[in-house]
C-alpha positions as a LaTeX table, in Angstrom:
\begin{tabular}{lrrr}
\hline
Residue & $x$ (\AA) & $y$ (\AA) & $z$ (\AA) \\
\hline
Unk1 & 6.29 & $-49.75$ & 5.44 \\
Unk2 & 4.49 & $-50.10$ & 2.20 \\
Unk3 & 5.95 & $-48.58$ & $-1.12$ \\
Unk4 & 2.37 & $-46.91$ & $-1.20$ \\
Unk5 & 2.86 & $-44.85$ & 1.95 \\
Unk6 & 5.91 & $-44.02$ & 1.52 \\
Unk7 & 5.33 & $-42.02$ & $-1.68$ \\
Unk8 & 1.82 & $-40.89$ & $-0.16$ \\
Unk9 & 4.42 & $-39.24$ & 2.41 \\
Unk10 & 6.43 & $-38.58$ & 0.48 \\
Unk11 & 4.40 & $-36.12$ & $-1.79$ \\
Unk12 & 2.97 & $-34.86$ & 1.11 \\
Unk13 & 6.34 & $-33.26$ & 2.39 \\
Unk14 & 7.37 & $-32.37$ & $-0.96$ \\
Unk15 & 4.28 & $-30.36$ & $-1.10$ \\
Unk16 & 5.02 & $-29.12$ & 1.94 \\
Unk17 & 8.18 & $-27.78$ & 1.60 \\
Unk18 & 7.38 & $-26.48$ & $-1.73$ \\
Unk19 & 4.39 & $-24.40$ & $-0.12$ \\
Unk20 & 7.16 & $-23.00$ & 2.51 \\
Unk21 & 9.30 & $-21.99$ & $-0.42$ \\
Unk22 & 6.58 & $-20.27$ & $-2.29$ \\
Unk23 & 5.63 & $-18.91$ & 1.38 \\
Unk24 & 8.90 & $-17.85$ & 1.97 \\
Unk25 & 9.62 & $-16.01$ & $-1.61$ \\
Unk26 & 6.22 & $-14.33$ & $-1.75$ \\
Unk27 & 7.42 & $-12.58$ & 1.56 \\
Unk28 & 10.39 & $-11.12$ & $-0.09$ \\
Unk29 & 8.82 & $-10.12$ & $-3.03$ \\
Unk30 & 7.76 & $-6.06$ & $-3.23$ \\
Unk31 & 4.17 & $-5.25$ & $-4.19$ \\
Unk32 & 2.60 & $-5.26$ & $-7.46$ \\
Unk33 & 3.48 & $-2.60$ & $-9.99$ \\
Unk34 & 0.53 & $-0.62$ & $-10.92$ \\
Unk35 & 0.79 & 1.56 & $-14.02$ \\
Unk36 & $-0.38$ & 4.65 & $-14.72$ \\
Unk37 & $-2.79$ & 3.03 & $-17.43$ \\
Unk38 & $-4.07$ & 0.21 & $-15.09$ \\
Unk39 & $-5.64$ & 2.74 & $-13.17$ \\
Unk40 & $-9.46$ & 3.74 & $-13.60$ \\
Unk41 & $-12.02$ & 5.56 & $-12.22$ \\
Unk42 & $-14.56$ & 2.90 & $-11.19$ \\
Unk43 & $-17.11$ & 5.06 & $-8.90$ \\
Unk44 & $-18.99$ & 7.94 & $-9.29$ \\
Unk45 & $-16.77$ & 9.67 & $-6.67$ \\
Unk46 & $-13.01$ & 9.00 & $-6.92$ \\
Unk47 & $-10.85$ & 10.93 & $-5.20$ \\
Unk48 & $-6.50$ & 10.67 & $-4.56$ \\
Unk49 & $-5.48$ & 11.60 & $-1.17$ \\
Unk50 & $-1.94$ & 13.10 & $-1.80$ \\
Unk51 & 0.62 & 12.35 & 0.70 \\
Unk52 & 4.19 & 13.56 & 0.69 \\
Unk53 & 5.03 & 13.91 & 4.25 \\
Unk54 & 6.50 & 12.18 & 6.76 \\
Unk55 & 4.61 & 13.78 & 10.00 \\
Unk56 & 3.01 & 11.13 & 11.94 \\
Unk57 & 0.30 & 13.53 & 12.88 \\
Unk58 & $-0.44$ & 14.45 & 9.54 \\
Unk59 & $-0.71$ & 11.48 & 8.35 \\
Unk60 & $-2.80$ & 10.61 & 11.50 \\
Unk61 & $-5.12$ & 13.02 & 10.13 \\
Unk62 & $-5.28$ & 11.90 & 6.50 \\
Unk63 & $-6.32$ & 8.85 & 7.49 \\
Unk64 & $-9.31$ & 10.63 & 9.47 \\
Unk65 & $-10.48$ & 12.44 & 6.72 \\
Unk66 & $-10.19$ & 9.33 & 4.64 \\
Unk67 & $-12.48$ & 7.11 & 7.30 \\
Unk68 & $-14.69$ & 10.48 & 7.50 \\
Unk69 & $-15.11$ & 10.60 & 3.76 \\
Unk70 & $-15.78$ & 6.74 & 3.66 \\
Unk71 & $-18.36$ & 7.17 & 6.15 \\
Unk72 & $-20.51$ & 9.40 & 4.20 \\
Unk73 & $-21.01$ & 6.58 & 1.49 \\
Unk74 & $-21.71$ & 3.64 & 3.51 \\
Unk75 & $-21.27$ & 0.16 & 2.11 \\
Unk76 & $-21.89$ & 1.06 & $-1.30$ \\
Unk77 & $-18.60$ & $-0.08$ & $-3.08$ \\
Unk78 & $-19.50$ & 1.51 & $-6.35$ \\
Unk79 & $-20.39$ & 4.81 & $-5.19$ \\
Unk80 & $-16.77$ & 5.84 & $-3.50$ \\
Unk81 & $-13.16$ & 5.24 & $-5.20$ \\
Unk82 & $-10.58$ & 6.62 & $-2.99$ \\
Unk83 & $-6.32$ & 6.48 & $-3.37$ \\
Unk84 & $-3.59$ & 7.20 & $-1.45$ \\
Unk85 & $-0.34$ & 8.49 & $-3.49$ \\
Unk86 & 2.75 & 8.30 & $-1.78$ \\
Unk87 & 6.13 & 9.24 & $-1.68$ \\
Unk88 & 8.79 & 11.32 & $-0.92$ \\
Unk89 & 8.55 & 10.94 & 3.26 \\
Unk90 & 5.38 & 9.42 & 3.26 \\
Unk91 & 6.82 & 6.00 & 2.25 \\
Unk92 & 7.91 & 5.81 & 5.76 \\
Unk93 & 4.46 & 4.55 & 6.91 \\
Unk94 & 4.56 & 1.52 & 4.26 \\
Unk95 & 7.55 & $-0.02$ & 5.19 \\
Unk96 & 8.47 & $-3.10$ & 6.96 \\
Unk97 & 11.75 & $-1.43$ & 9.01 \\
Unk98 & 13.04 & 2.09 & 9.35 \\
Unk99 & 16.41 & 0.45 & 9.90 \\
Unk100 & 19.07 & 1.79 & 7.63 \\
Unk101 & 17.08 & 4.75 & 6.06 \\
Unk102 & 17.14 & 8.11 & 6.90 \\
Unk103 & 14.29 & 7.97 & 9.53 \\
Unk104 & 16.17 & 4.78 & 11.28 \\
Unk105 & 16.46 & 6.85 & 14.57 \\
Unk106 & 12.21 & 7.64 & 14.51 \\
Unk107 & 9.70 & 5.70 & 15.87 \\
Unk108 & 6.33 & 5.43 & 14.43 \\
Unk109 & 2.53 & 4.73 & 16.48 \\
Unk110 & 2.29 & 1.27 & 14.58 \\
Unk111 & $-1.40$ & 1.61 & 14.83 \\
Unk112 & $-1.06$ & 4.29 & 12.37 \\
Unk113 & $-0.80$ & 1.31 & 9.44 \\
Unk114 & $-2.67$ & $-1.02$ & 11.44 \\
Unk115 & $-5.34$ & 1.84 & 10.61 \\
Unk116 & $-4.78$ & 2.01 & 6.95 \\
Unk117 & $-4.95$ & $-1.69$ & 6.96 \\
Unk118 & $-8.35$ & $-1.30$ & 8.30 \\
Unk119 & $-9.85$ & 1.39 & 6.39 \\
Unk120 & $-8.27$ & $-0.54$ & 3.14 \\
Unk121 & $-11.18$ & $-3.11$ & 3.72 \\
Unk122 & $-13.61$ & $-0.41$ & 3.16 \\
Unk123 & $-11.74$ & 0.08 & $-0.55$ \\
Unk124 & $-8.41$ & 2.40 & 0.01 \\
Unk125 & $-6.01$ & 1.48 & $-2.09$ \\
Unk126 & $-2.05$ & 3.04 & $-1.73$ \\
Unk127 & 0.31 & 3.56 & $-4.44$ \\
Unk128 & 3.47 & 3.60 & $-3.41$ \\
Unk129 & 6.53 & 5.82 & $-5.63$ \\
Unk130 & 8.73 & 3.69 & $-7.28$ \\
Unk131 & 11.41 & 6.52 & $-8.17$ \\
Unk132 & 10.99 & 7.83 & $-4.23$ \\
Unk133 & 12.49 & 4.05 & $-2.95$ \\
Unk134 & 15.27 & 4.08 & $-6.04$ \\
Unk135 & 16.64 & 7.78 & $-5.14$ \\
Unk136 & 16.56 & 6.49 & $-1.37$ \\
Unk137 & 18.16 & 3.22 & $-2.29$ \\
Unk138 & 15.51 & 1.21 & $-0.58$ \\
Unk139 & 14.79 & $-2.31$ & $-2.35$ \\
Unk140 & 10.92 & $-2.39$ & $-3.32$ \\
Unk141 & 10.55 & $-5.56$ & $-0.68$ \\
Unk142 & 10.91 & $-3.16$ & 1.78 \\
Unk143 & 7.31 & $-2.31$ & 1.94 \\
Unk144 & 4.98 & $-3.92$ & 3.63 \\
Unk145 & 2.88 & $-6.50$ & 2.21 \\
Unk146 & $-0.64$ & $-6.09$ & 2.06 \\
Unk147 & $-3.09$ & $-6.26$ & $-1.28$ \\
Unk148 & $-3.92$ & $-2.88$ & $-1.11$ \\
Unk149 & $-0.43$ & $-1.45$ & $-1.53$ \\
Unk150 & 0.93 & $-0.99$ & $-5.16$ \\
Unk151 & 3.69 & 0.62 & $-6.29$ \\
Unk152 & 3.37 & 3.33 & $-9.26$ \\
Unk153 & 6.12 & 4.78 & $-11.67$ \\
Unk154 & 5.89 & 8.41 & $-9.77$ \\
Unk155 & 3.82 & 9.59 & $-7.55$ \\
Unk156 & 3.82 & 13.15 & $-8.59$ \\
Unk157 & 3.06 & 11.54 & $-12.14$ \\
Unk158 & 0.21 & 9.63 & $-10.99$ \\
Unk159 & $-1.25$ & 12.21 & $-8.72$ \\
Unk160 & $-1.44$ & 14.24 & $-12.35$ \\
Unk161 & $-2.79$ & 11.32 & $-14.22$ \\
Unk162 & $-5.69$ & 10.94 & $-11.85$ \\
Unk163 & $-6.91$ & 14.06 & $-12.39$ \\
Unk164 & $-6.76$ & 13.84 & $-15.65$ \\
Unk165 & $-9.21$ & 10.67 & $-15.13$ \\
Unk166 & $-11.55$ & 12.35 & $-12.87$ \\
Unk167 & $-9.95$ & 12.65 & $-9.33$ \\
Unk168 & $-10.38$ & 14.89 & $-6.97$ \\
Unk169 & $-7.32$ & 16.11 & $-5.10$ \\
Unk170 & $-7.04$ & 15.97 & $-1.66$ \\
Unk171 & $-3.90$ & 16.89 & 0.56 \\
Unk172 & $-3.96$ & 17.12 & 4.31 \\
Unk173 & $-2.62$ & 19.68 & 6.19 \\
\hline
\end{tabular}
């Protein structure tokens, strides 16, 4: 075998297995941290959808009102700027496993994040409580990766400092 190929293959698998290791670390890694001063109103209409509940139903409902509210706008990007805060039992829906937390023995619809997921394209965009998954002892990797889910300082703090930026508050239920 020429010296040529060989290195030829031989980058080529180091590149691959480098790839798999960056593939493999980006999965454990939590999503980005978001803070309170990264966060602007960009659209006439912003609103935070505040969710602190762990009710599958409820949140099945908050994510109408979000697709409702959405649907008024139309494809106008600019014109609609829409949240979600969450924590306290609403983290539930964001991560990757109940196993070993307090809600190990629920199950949950999994189309209910499949939905988010969905409606996300439109513009959502979730931040997650940071102090919520440290006072349940739950590593940040445990929530689900997906570029529309950030984690925040505090929710409660961040529900506050959108309003202060022009928000409108929203809670379901």
């Amino acid at each position: 075998m020429p010296l040529q190929e060989l290195n030829r293959r031989s980058v080529m698998a180091g590149l691959a297995a480098g790839g798999a290791g960056l593939t493999i670390a980006k999965a454990a890694a939590a999503p980005a941290q978001v803070t309170l001063d990264d966060i602007r109103k960009d659209a006439e209409v912003a609103c935070l959808y505040h969710c602190d509940y762990g009710d599958p139903d409820r949140f099945a409902q908050t994510l109408n009102n979000i697709g409702n509210h959405y649907s008024v706008y139309g494809a106008d990007p600019f014109a609609l700027q829409i949240v979600l805060v969450v924590h306290a039992g609403g983290i539930k829906f964001f991560l990757d496993s109940l196993e070993g937390t307090m809600w190990a023995d629920e199950k949950l619809p999994p189309e209910l994040f499949a939905r988010a997921e969905a409606i996300s394209k439109t513009g959502l965009k979730v931040y997650l409580c940071e102090i919520t998954f440290k006072r349940n002892q739950l590593d940040l990797s445990r929530a689900k990766q997906a570029d529309f889910i950030s984690f925040v300082p505090s929710g409660v703090a961040t529900c506050a400092a959108l309003q202060g930026k022009g928000f409108a508050y929203m809670k379901v239920g």
